[in-house]
Amino acid sequence: MTLAIYDTASREVKKIQSQSGVTSMYCCGPTVYRDAHLGNLRTFLLSDLIRRVIEVTGGEVRLIQNITDVGHMSVDVIGEDKLLAQAAAEDKDPFEIARTYEAKFHKDLELLNVKKADGYPRASETIDLMIAMINDLILKEFAYIGNDGSVYFDSKAFVSYGDLSGNRLEALKPGHRYEYSDESGKKFHADWALWKIAGERTEMIWDSPWGYGFPGWHIECSAMSMQLLQNHVNIHVGGIDLRFPHHENERAQSNAATETETVDLWVHGEHLLFEGRKMSKSSGNVVLLSDVVSRGLDPLSARLCFLENRYRSQMDLTWSALEIADAQLGKWRRKTALWGTSTELKVDPEFLEAIENDLDTPRALQRLRLIEKSQEISDSDKRAFFIYADKTLGLDLSRVVLMRDISKDQQDMLNERSVARSEKRWADSDALRLALENSGLAIKDGASGQEWSWR
Ligand code: AMP
Ligand code: ZN
């Protein structure tokens, strides 16, 4: 069997394809004007999960994730670039803002065990690619220079507009604000800017055949994915809010430029809520990975929480779920260590079947719990199944935690109990056993004295 994932465009679960054994993937990256929150990270982890599943089953992946450092407009103020607004708020250079948050994004990915992409192109460094693509779209009569000197995509020229999101041109109402910028020079309300003339703006602008200006947000993903993935994307990943207009417009641009269907599978992750409310900066409900760490929780507990839910369902994360996940990780790591030291991998067909069936991670985790508790499976097989599963889950289950975790109090109680046993003070010995068990240890009295292990 091979991995099959739900495709937003065809509304079907489809098997993934690849060109000459390499699956090309593109994941819309962060707009680097602030820290990525756990919602953003849930989406980035979705692309890491897909990549890991393909690789663990013998495939090869080429993954590109862009860094948006220009052109993404604020939803609050018309014509305000998110980067420039943040630069003004922090009284810093916009590029300094961009590089600071980009570095923090990479740090978060590292803490979450996300494998590195093959490229993280920055929008500000890909301007020439965007200009070339816009030129091409003008030549092919999919784009035009508007009354205001900006360049716009001619949505009516692209007949299958709406195939991805279901938003047909005739249903899009004039005046619907979905571009958040002044686009008064366009011919039709659903058209969008590919290149915006600078006007009053003096920062983050570049020269172009249409004068000084800056790119629209959507063109960057078309230009980068087409250039860096040789005009074809097998799997395109992003959060559900990007389905329209960002991905609808990206599809129009890429397909018009190449005259092919450029993306095989559009994968959209559902949104994350936190304690009942949507996680977003604008609603003031934001939790960062650094907040998880400062509560003393393993950052991978967030990864485990996400895996406990289907990617296509909204999920509501809570502190208590993160605490439970943190304890679960500790337990699984201790067990994996108790089951031996072998590095052998064993594929559990039911685990794999669940994952390959549209990434049914809750069912895959349930299967792992059955393996963990099974009386029939040997310890070494349990370890081999867990290590294999972890290649896709990325939870660092073979991290060694056994010895260094015992506290001084636990050691003192073990010593005391040893003395109590030698003095035949059985009531004291039993009371100490109970206290040790409550602290997470399992105690066994064998011929060579008491032995402990983590429960
Ligand atoms: P941004 O940095 O705002 O461009 O967003 C980066 C990615 O995070 C995009 O794929 C968004 O769709 C996704 N995203 C934004 N908010 C959430 C959320 N609450 N839950 C899951 N994904 C989100
Ligand atoms: Zn994008």
Tab-separated table of C-alpha atoms and ligand atoms in Angstrom:
chain	number	residue	atom	x	y	z
A	1	MET	CA	0.000	0.000	0.000
A	2	THR	CA	1.113	3.592	-0.452
A	3	LEU	CA	0.173	6.761	1.317
A	4	ALA	CA	-3.202	8.206	0.324
A	5	ILE	CA	-4.277	11.706	1.432
A	6	TYR	CA	-7.394	13.808	1.012
A	7	ASP	CA	-7.081	16.215	-1.898
A	8	THR	CA	-9.015	19.450	-1.449
A	9	ALA	CA	-9.350	19.990	-5.219
A	10	SER	CA	-10.929	16.637	-6.171
A	11	ARG	CA	-12.493	16.128	-2.711
A	12	GLU	CA	-11.189	12.566	-2.728
A	13	VAL	CA	-8.575	10.576	-0.853
A	14	LYS	CA	-5.882	10.072	-3.502
A	15	LYS	CA	-2.691	8.039	-3.624
A	16	ILE	CA	0.403	10.157	-3.804
A	17	GLN	CA	2.444	10.120	-6.981
A	18	SER	CA	6.034	10.979	-7.654
A	19	GLN	CA	8.317	11.716	-10.585
A	20	SER	CA	11.160	9.197	-10.995
A	21	GLY	CA	10.936	8.131	-7.366
A	22	VAL	CA	11.196	11.609	-5.818
A	23	THR	CA	8.058	13.160	-4.348
A	24	SER	CA	8.061	16.923	-4.684
A	25	MET	CA	6.491	18.800	-1.784
A	26	TYR	CA	5.816	22.444	-1.141
A	27	CYS	CA	4.629	23.795	2.197
A	28	CYS	CA	3.588	27.412	2.631
A	29	GLY	CA	5.930	28.808	5.242
A	30	PRO	CA	5.687	31.490	7.890
A	31	THR	CA	5.290	35.217	7.493
A	32	VAL	CA	8.233	36.218	9.648
A	33	TYR	CA	6.915	39.294	11.452
A	34	ARG	CA	6.228	37.489	14.735
A	35	ASP	CA	6.771	34.144	16.483
A	36	ALA	CA	5.016	31.149	14.937
A	37	HIS	CA	2.246	29.999	17.295
A	38	LEU	CA	1.254	26.395	17.969
A	39	GLY	CA	-1.420	26.619	15.228
A	40	ASN	CA	1.159	27.509	12.589
A	41	LEU	CA	3.389	24.761	13.936
A	42	ARG	CA	0.570	22.213	13.662
A	43	THR	CA	0.476	22.926	9.923
A	44	PHE	CA	4.260	22.689	9.549
A	45	LEU	CA	4.212	19.381	11.443
A	46	LEU	CA	1.649	18.056	8.970
A	47	SER	CA	4.119	18.432	6.126
A	48	ASP	CA	6.843	16.799	8.259
A	49	LEU	CA	4.550	13.853	8.996
A	50	ILE	CA	3.773	13.332	5.296
A	51	ARG	CA	7.443	13.536	4.445
A	52	ARG	CA	8.383	11.028	7.149
A	53	VAL	CA	5.736	8.516	6.038
A	54	ILE	CA	7.015	8.637	2.463
A	55	GLU	CA	10.629	8.268	3.561
A	56	VAL	CA	10.060	5.460	6.041
A	57	THR	CA	8.404	3.428	3.291
A	58	GLY	CA	11.435	3.853	1.025
A	59	GLY	CA	10.526	6.994	-0.918
A	60	GLU	CA	12.533	10.137	-1.413
A	61	VAL	CA	11.175	13.627	-0.856
A	62	ARG	CA	12.222	17.047	-2.064
A	63	LEU	CA	10.584	19.640	0.166
A	64	ILE	CA	10.572	23.408	-0.268
A	65	GLN	CA	9.149	25.801	2.307
A	66	ASN	CA	9.098	29.521	1.643
A	67	ILE	CA	9.816	32.351	4.032
A	68	THR	CA	7.440	35.271	3.484
A	69	ASP	CA	9.339	38.430	4.349
A	70	VAL	CA	7.544	40.880	2.058
A	71	GLY	CA	4.140	41.423	0.443
A	72	HIS	CA	1.801	39.797	2.997
A	73	MET	CA	-0.759	42.477	3.795
A	74	SER	CA	-2.263	43.088	7.195
A	75	VAL	CA	-5.967	42.329	7.637
A	76	ASP	CA	-6.412	45.320	9.930
A	77	VAL	CA	-5.102	48.240	7.918
A	78	ILE	CA	-5.557	48.492	4.148
A	79	GLY	CA	-2.231	48.586	2.298
A	80	GLU	CA	-0.113	47.817	5.344
A	81	ASP	CA	2.585	45.182	4.881
A	82	LYS	CA	2.811	42.954	7.980
A	83	LEU	CA	6.607	43.217	8.035
A	84	LEU	CA	6.708	46.990	7.712
A	85	ALA	CA	4.023	47.414	10.375
A	86	GLN	CA	5.987	45.275	12.832
A	87	ALA	CA	9.237	47.070	11.954
A	88	ALA	CA	7.545	50.384	12.778
A	89	ALA	CA	6.126	48.974	16.027
A	90	GLU	CA	9.532	47.677	17.159
A	91	ASP	CA	11.396	50.634	15.657
A	92	LYS	CA	13.695	48.323	13.728
A	93	ASP	CA	14.721	47.661	10.156
A	94	PRO	CA	12.172	45.343	8.450
A	95	PHE	CA	14.917	42.940	7.371
A	96	GLU	CA	16.180	42.719	10.937
A	97	ILE	CA	12.637	41.808	12.040
A	98	ALA	CA	12.409	39.215	9.269
A	99	ARG	CA	15.732	37.537	10.087
A	100	THR	CA	15.017	37.502	13.834
A	101	TYR	CA	11.688	35.698	13.468
A	102	GLU	CA	13.017	33.431	10.747
A	103	ALA	CA	15.753	32.223	13.131
A	104	LYS	CA	13.130	31.634	15.832
A	105	PHE	CA	11.017	29.647	13.376
A	106	HIS	CA	13.987	27.351	12.673
A	107	LYS	CA	14.609	26.924	16.405
A	108	ASP	CA	10.955	25.882	16.918
A	109	LEU	CA	11.198	23.350	14.097
A	110	GLU	CA	14.323	21.900	15.660
A	111	LEU	CA	12.634	21.551	19.063
A	112	LEU	CA	9.754	19.759	17.353
A	113	ASN	CA	12.051	17.304	15.580
A	114	VAL	CA	11.016	18.576	12.140
A	115	LYS	CA	13.367	17.370	9.409
A	116	LYS	CA	14.981	20.158	7.436
A	117	ALA	CA	13.471	21.107	4.095
A	118	ASP	CA	15.662	21.113	0.997
A	119	GLY	CA	15.250	24.844	0.687
A	120	TYR	CA	13.792	27.807	2.552
A	121	PRO	CA	13.702	30.493	-0.157
A	122	ARG	CA	12.973	34.022	1.016
A	123	ALA	CA	10.481	36.109	-0.922
A	124	SER	CA	12.800	39.133	-0.788
A	125	GLU	CA	15.542	37.101	-2.477
A	126	THR	CA	13.330	35.622	-5.184
A	127	ILE	CA	12.121	38.882	-6.706
A	128	ASP	CA	13.784	38.127	-10.071
A	129	LEU	CA	11.887	34.818	-10.334
A	130	MET	CA	8.610	36.574	-9.598
A	131	ILE	CA	9.299	39.294	-12.159
A	132	ALA	CA	10.092	36.634	-14.789
A	133	MET	CA	6.856	34.805	-14.043
A	134	ILE	CA	4.781	38.000	-14.125
A	135	ASN	CA	6.339	38.879	-17.487
A	136	ASP	CA	5.434	35.447	-18.772
A	137	LEU	CA	1.834	35.819	-17.530
A	138	ILE	CA	1.523	39.189	-19.298
A	139	LEU	CA	2.842	37.642	-22.539
A	140	LYS	CA	0.376	34.782	-22.242
A	141	GLU	CA	-2.424	37.304	-21.615
A	142	PHE	CA	-3.222	36.140	-18.123
A	143	ALA	CA	-2.027	39.414	-16.595
A	144	TYR	CA	-2.309	43.106	-17.407
A	145	ILE	CA	-1.068	46.482	-16.237
A	146	GLY	CA	-3.871	48.241	-14.390
A	147	ASN	CA	-4.881	51.899	-14.402
A	148	ASP	CA	-2.706	52.521	-11.365
A	149	GLY	CA	0.450	50.980	-12.905
A	150	SER	CA	0.302	47.798	-10.793
A	151	VAL	CA	0.185	44.420	-12.558
A	152	TYR	CA	-2.899	42.261	-11.999
A	153	PHE	CA	-3.858	38.678	-12.754
A	154	ASP	CA	-6.863	38.519	-15.075
A	155	SER	CA	-9.035	36.005	-13.245
A	156	LYS	CA	-11.590	35.763	-16.081
A	157	ALA	CA	-8.843	34.558	-18.449
A	158	PHE	CA	-8.311	31.475	-16.285
A	159	VAL	CA	-11.344	29.327	-16.965
A	160	SER	CA	-11.054	26.837	-14.144
A	161	TYR	CA	-10.785	29.518	-11.447
A	162	GLY	CA	-12.618	28.198	-8.400
A	163	ASP	CA	-11.879	24.492	-9.009
A	164	LEU	CA	-9.823	24.256	-5.859
A	165	SER	CA	-11.876	26.173	-3.298
A	166	GLY	CA	-15.287	26.041	-4.955
A	167	ASN	CA	-15.403	29.851	-5.016
A	168	ARG	CA	-16.476	30.568	-8.595
A	169	LEU	CA	-15.943	34.020	-10.059
A	170	GLU	CA	-19.674	34.637	-10.463
A	171	ALA	CA	-20.160	33.993	-6.746
A	172	LEU	CA	-17.456	36.425	-5.614
A	173	LYS	CA	-19.105	39.660	-4.678
A	174	PRO	CA	-17.627	43.044	-5.561
A	175	GLY	CA	-16.420	44.838	-2.479
A	176	HIS	CA	-15.568	41.602	-0.678
A	177	ARG	CA	-12.299	42.458	1.015
A	178	TYR	CA	-10.018	39.525	0.621
A	179	GLU	CA	-6.839	41.189	-0.589
A	180	TYR	CA	-6.457	43.854	2.096
A	181	SER	CA	-4.727	46.357	-0.134
A	182	ASP	CA	-5.628	49.204	-2.431
A	183	GLU	CA	-6.232	47.552	-5.782
A	184	SER	CA	-8.288	50.259	-7.408
A	185	GLY	CA	-6.504	49.898	-10.752
A	186	LYS	CA	-7.842	46.443	-11.570
A	187	LYS	CA	-10.466	45.651	-14.212
A	188	PHE	CA	-12.496	43.119	-12.248
A	189	HIS	CA	-13.020	42.770	-8.513
A	190	ALA	CA	-11.723	39.191	-8.298
A	191	ASP	CA	-8.406	40.034	-10.012
A	192	TRP	CA	-5.396	40.361	-7.721
A	193	ALA	CA	-2.106	42.201	-7.770
A	194	LEU	CA	1.022	40.388	-8.929
A	195	TRP	CA	3.228	43.472	-8.688
A	196	LYS	CA	2.265	46.548	-6.705
A	197	ILE	CA	3.726	49.901	-7.600
A	198	ALA	CA	5.592	51.511	-4.731
A	199	GLY	CA	3.566	54.723	-4.485
A	200	GLU	CA	4.506	56.366	-1.179
A	201	ARG	CA	6.311	53.268	0.060
A	202	THR	CA	10.081	53.589	0.337
A	203	GLU	CA	11.169	50.403	2.114
A	204	MET	CA	11.242	46.852	0.757
A	205	ILE	CA	10.786	47.913	-2.852
A	206	TRP	CA	12.585	46.697	-5.958
A	207	ASP	CA	13.031	47.899	-9.529
A	208	SER	CA	11.006	46.092	-12.193
A	209	PRO	CA	9.842	46.554	-15.803
A	210	TRP	CA	6.793	48.279	-14.253
A	211	GLY	CA	8.776	50.599	-12.019
A	212	TYR	CA	9.687	50.396	-8.351
A	213	GLY	CA	7.359	48.237	-6.327
A	214	PHE	CA	6.949	44.959	-4.508
A	215	PRO	CA	5.329	41.590	-5.236
A	216	GLY	CA	1.853	40.447	-4.230
A	217	TRP	CA	1.821	37.623	-1.691
A	218	HIS	CA	0.433	34.851	-3.927
A	219	ILE	CA	3.012	35.101	-6.722
A	220	GLU	CA	5.908	34.145	-4.456
A	221	CYS	CA	4.645	30.599	-3.901
A	222	SER	CA	4.049	30.049	-7.641
A	223	ALA	CA	7.456	31.408	-8.598
A	224	MET	CA	9.332	29.432	-5.953
A	225	SER	CA	7.510	26.142	-6.345
A	226	MET	CA	7.720	26.176	-10.132
A	227	GLN	CA	11.408	27.094	-10.164
A	228	LEU	CA	12.626	24.865	-7.347
A	229	LEU	CA	10.413	21.839	-8.039
A	230	GLN	CA	10.723	21.783	-11.826
A	231	ASN	CA	7.188	22.948	-12.635
A	232	HIS	CA	5.414	20.173	-10.761
A	233	VAL	CA	4.338	19.711	-7.151
A	234	ASN	CA	3.151	16.292	-6.028
A	235	ILE	CA	1.950	17.441	-2.614
A	236	HIS	CA	1.156	21.017	-1.636
A	237	VAL	CA	0.542	21.654	2.075
A	238	GLY	CA	-0.911	24.588	4.024
A	239	GLY	CA	-3.463	25.550	6.625
A	240	ILE	CA	-7.137	25.524	5.670
A	241	ASP	CA	-7.355	29.331	5.653
A	242	LEU	CA	-4.942	29.390	2.710
A	243	ARG	CA	-7.304	27.408	0.462
A	244	PHE	CA	-8.854	30.688	-0.654
A	245	PRO	CA	-7.688	33.068	-1.994
A	246	HIS	CA	-3.987	32.177	-1.561
A	247	HIS	CA	-3.991	28.680	-3.058
A	248	GLU	CA	-6.780	29.328	-5.560
A	249	ASN	CA	-4.698	32.206	-6.909
A	250	GLU	CA	-1.448	30.265	-6.736
A	251	ARG	CA	-3.021	27.470	-8.780
A	252	ALA	CA	-4.235	29.959	-11.388
A	253	GLN	CA	-0.792	31.590	-11.693
A	254	SER	CA	1.199	28.329	-11.849
A	255	ASN	CA	-1.190	26.545	-14.199
A	256	ALA	CA	-1.452	29.562	-16.505
A	257	ALA	CA	2.329	29.953	-16.687
A	258	THR	CA	3.087	26.279	-17.339
A	259	GLU	CA	-0.134	25.394	-19.191
A	260	THR	CA	-0.415	22.232	-17.083
A	261	GLU	CA	-2.118	21.149	-13.852
A	262	THR	CA	0.833	21.846	-11.608
A	263	VAL	CA	-0.246	20.324	-8.283
A	264	ASP	CA	-1.362	16.687	-7.867
A	265	LEU	CA	-2.624	16.954	-4.304
A	266	TRP	CA	-3.672	19.955	-2.258
A	267	VAL	CA	-3.475	19.059	1.425
A	268	HIS	CA	-5.006	21.378	4.001
A	269	GLY	CA	-4.631	21.046	7.742
A	270	GLU	CA	-7.508	22.201	9.928
A	271	HIS	CA	-7.111	24.918	12.455
A	272	LEU	CA	-5.972	24.655	16.011
A	273	LEU	CA	-8.067	26.075	18.834
A	274	PHE	CA	-6.718	26.666	22.302
A	275	GLU	CA	-9.002	26.228	25.298
A	276	GLY	CA	-12.030	26.635	23.029
A	277	ARG	CA	-10.995	29.611	20.916
A	278	LYS	CA	-9.286	29.831	17.530
A	279	MET	CA	-5.573	30.367	17.856
A	280	SER	CA	-4.599	33.540	16.044
A	281	LYS	CA	-2.728	36.707	16.714
A	282	SER	CA	-5.714	38.850	15.758
A	283	SER	CA	-7.981	37.156	18.334
A	284	GLY	CA	-5.278	37.498	21.002
A	285	ASN	CA	-5.261	33.748	21.637
A	286	VAL	CA	-1.706	32.684	21.012
A	287	VAL	CA	0.449	30.024	22.653
A	288	LEU	CA	4.063	29.685	21.591
A	289	LEU	CA	6.330	26.690	21.814
A	290	SER	CA	8.462	28.686	24.248
A	291	ASP	CA	5.388	28.880	26.564
A	292	VAL	CA	5.219	25.075	26.537
A	293	VAL	CA	8.909	24.834	27.371
A	294	SER	CA	8.701	27.410	30.161
A	295	ARG	CA	6.018	25.320	31.848
A	296	GLY	CA	8.598	22.548	32.074
A	297	LEU	CA	6.917	20.462	29.380
A	298	ASP	CA	8.711	18.636	26.611
A	299	PRO	CA	8.102	20.545	23.335
A	300	LEU	CA	7.363	17.184	21.714
A	301	SER	CA	4.275	16.903	23.912
A	302	ALA	CA	2.702	19.378	21.450
A	303	ARG	CA	3.664	17.053	18.617
A	304	LEU	CA	2.050	14.102	20.421
A	305	CYS	CA	-1.145	16.109	21.090
A	306	PHE	CA	-1.448	16.907	17.378
A	307	LEU	CA	-0.972	13.238	16.491
A	308	GLU	CA	-3.840	12.297	18.830
A	309	ASN	CA	-6.163	14.145	16.404
A	310	ARG	CA	-6.894	13.825	12.683
A	311	TYR	CA	-5.263	16.611	10.691
A	312	ARG	CA	-8.546	17.352	8.909
A	313	SER	CA	-10.408	18.058	12.143
A	314	GLN	CA	-10.262	21.210	14.140
A	315	MET	CA	-8.688	20.378	17.454
A	316	ASP	CA	-8.912	22.076	20.791
A	317	LEU	CA	-5.629	21.994	22.661
A	318	THR	CA	-5.467	22.553	26.420
A	319	TRP	CA	-2.709	22.762	29.022
A	320	SER	CA	-4.033	19.614	30.611
A	321	ALA	CA	-3.746	17.702	27.278
A	322	LEU	CA	-0.143	18.913	26.974
A	323	GLU	CA	0.636	17.746	30.525
A	324	ILE	CA	-0.863	14.319	29.844
A	325	ALA	CA	1.133	14.065	26.608
A	326	ASP	CA	4.312	15.013	28.443
A	327	ALA	CA	3.765	12.207	30.974
A	328	GLN	CA	2.941	9.777	28.167
A	329	LEU	CA	6.191	10.588	26.373
A	330	GLY	CA	8.195	9.956	29.533
A	331	LYS	CA	6.439	6.635	30.051
A	332	TRP	CA	6.981	5.473	26.484
A	333	ARG	CA	10.645	6.465	26.518
A	334	ARG	CA	11.245	4.603	29.782
A	335	LYS	CA	9.482	1.528	28.442
A	336	THR	CA	11.359	1.623	25.152
A	337	ALA	CA	14.579	1.693	27.184
A	338	LEU	CA	13.408	-1.147	29.431
A	339	TRP	CA	12.664	-3.271	26.385
A	340	GLY	CA	16.356	-3.408	25.479
A	341	THR	CA	18.982	-1.622	23.490
A	342	SER	CA	18.566	-3.145	20.042
A	343	THR	CA	18.234	-0.755	17.098
A	344	GLU	CA	16.210	-3.233	15.050
A	345	LEU	CA	13.119	-1.871	13.266
A	346	LYS	CA	9.937	-3.867	12.781
A	347	VAL	CA	6.977	-2.757	10.705
A	348	ASP	CA	3.630	-3.327	12.327
A	349	PRO	CA	1.243	-3.669	9.352
A	350	GLU	CA	-1.739	-2.289	11.279
A	351	PHE	CA	0.190	0.784	12.396
A	352	LEU	CA	1.338	1.443	8.843
A	353	GLU	CA	-2.104	0.816	7.403
A	354	ALA	CA	-3.602	3.436	9.716
A	355	ILE	CA	-0.979	6.047	8.872
A	356	GLU	CA	-1.176	5.427	5.135
A	357	ASN	CA	-4.956	5.755	5.231
A	358	ASP	CA	-5.137	9.546	5.096
A	359	LEU	CA	-2.797	9.872	8.086
A	360	ASP	CA	-5.060	8.256	10.656
A	361	THR	CA	-2.669	9.010	13.497
A	362	PRO	CA	-5.188	8.497	16.355
A	363	ARG	CA	-5.718	4.917	15.167
A	364	ALA	CA	-1.959	4.417	14.744
A	365	LEU	CA	-1.374	5.572	18.343
A	366	GLN	CA	-4.122	3.263	19.578
A	367	ARG	CA	-2.310	0.412	17.863
A	368	LEU	CA	0.921	1.381	19.626
A	369	ARG	CA	-0.872	1.289	22.980
A	370	LEU	CA	-2.078	-2.254	22.204
A	371	ILE	CA	1.469	-3.311	21.344
A	372	GLU	CA	2.728	-1.719	24.578
A	373	LYS	CA	0.280	-3.701	26.718
A	374	SER	CA	0.337	-6.973	24.778
A	375	GLN	CA	1.222	-10.171	26.683
A	376	GLU	CA	2.042	-11.980	23.433
A	377	ILE	CA	4.617	-9.629	21.941
A	378	SER	CA	8.161	-9.973	23.277
A	379	ASP	CA	9.934	-6.960	24.755
A	380	SER	CA	12.461	-6.816	21.946
A	381	ASP	CA	9.671	-6.862	19.338
A	382	LYS	CA	7.841	-4.119	21.222
A	383	ARG	CA	10.964	-1.994	21.078
A	384	ALA	CA	11.438	-2.700	17.365
A	385	PHE	CA	7.810	-1.728	16.600
A	386	PHE	CA	8.139	1.460	18.645
A	387	ILE	CA	11.393	2.500	17.000
A	388	TYR	CA	9.873	1.996	13.555
A	389	ALA	CA	6.729	3.915	14.505
A	390	ASP	CA	8.844	6.741	15.852
A	391	LYS	CA	10.452	7.248	12.457
A	392	THR	CA	7.078	8.602	11.346
A	393	LEU	CA	5.872	10.093	14.635
A	394	GLY	CA	9.113	11.931	15.462
A	395	LEU	CA	8.607	11.699	19.242
A	396	ASP	CA	12.164	10.716	20.132
A	397	LEU	CA	10.945	7.542	21.843
A	398	SER	CA	14.383	5.957	22.002
A	399	ARG	CA	15.788	8.852	24.038
A	400	VAL	CA	17.618	7.328	27.006
A	401	VAL	CA	15.948	8.439	30.224
A	402	LEU	CA	16.296	5.424	32.475
A	403	MET	CA	19.215	6.134	34.793
A	404	ARG	CA	19.533	9.873	34.977
A	405	ASP	CA	15.908	10.357	35.950
A	406	ILE	CA	16.026	8.854	39.453
A	407	SER	CA	15.864	11.597	42.063
A	408	LYS	CA	17.883	11.876	45.281
A	409	ASP	CA	14.682	11.232	47.332
A	410	GLN	CA	14.015	8.048	45.431
A	411	GLN	CA	17.584	6.872	45.954
A	412	ASP	CA	17.307	7.617	49.699
A	413	MET	CA	14.053	5.645	49.945
A	414	LEU	CA	15.630	2.695	48.108
A	415	ASN	CA	18.552	2.720	50.554
A	416	GLU	CA	16.231	2.947	53.556
A	417	ARG	CA	14.112	0.108	52.262
A	418	SER	CA	17.156	-2.064	51.753
A	419	VAL	CA	18.123	-1.520	55.396
A	420	ALA	CA	14.515	-2.164	56.568
A	421	ARG	CA	14.478	-5.471	54.692
A	422	SER	CA	17.777	-6.602	56.138
A	423	GLU	CA	16.403	-5.783	59.608
A	424	LYS	CA	13.150	-7.615	58.804
A	425	ARG	CA	11.051	-4.481	59.431
A	426	TRP	CA	8.400	-5.590	56.918
A	427	ALA	CA	5.856	-2.876	57.672
A	428	ASP	CA	8.484	-0.160	57.014
A	429	SER	CA	9.601	-1.957	53.888
A	430	ASP	CA	6.004	-2.109	52.578
A	431	ALA	CA	5.388	1.556	53.331
A	432	LEU	CA	8.570	2.498	51.447
A	433	ARG	CA	7.585	0.275	48.530
A	434	LEU	CA	4.273	2.139	48.301
A	435	ALA	CA	5.994	5.524	48.388
A	436	LEU	CA	8.466	4.425	45.700
A	437	GLU	CA	5.664	3.103	43.516
A	438	ASN	CA	3.781	6.358	43.904
A	439	SER	CA	6.899	8.172	42.711
A	440	GLY	CA	6.836	6.176	39.458
A	441	LEU	CA	9.141	3.218	40.200
A	442	ALA	CA	8.335	-0.481	40.082
A	443	ILE	CA	10.026	-2.564	42.814
A	444	LYS	CA	10.868	-6.250	42.525
A	445	ASP	CA	12.415	-8.280	45.363
A	446	GLY	CA	14.610	-10.975	43.846
A	447	ALA	CA	17.294	-13.352	45.110
A	448	SER	CA	19.898	-10.627	44.768
A	449	GLY	CA	17.900	-8.020	46.707
A	450	GLN	CA	15.489	-5.339	45.590
A	451	GLU	CA	15.469	-4.191	41.970
A	452	TRP	CA	13.791	-1.119	40.585
A	453	SER	CA	12.647	0.020	37.202
A	454	TRP	CA	10.470	2.813	35.875
A	455	ARG	CA	6.804	1.922	35.646
B	1	AMP	P1	1.327	32.613	8.448
B	1	AMP	O1	2.630	32.706	9.182
B	1	AMP	O2	0.248	33.446	9.057
B	1	AMP	O3	1.501	32.923	6.971
B	1	AMP	O4	0.800	31.117	8.581
B	1	AMP	C1	1.614	29.981	8.403
B	1	AMP	C2	0.767	28.728	8.306
B	1	AMP	O5	0.016	28.501	9.499
B	1	AMP	C3	-0.270	28.743	7.176
B	1	AMP	O6	-0.251	27.478	6.523
B	1	AMP	C4	-1.588	28.956	7.889
B	1	AMP	O7	-2.667	28.389	7.190
B	1	AMP	C5	-1.335	28.188	9.181
B	1	AMP	N1	-2.195	28.593	10.317
B	1	AMP	C6	-2.518	29.834	10.742
B	1	AMP	N2	-3.300	29.809	11.839
B	1	AMP	C7	-3.484	28.485	12.156
B	1	AMP	C8	-4.174	27.766	13.202
B	1	AMP	N3	-4.835	28.377	14.170
B	1	AMP	N4	-4.133	26.410	13.176
B	1	AMP	C9	-3.442	25.754	12.209
B	1	AMP	N5	-2.762	26.371	11.205
B	1	AMP	C10	-2.771	27.716	11.172
B	2	ZN	ZN	1.945	29.946	-0.125
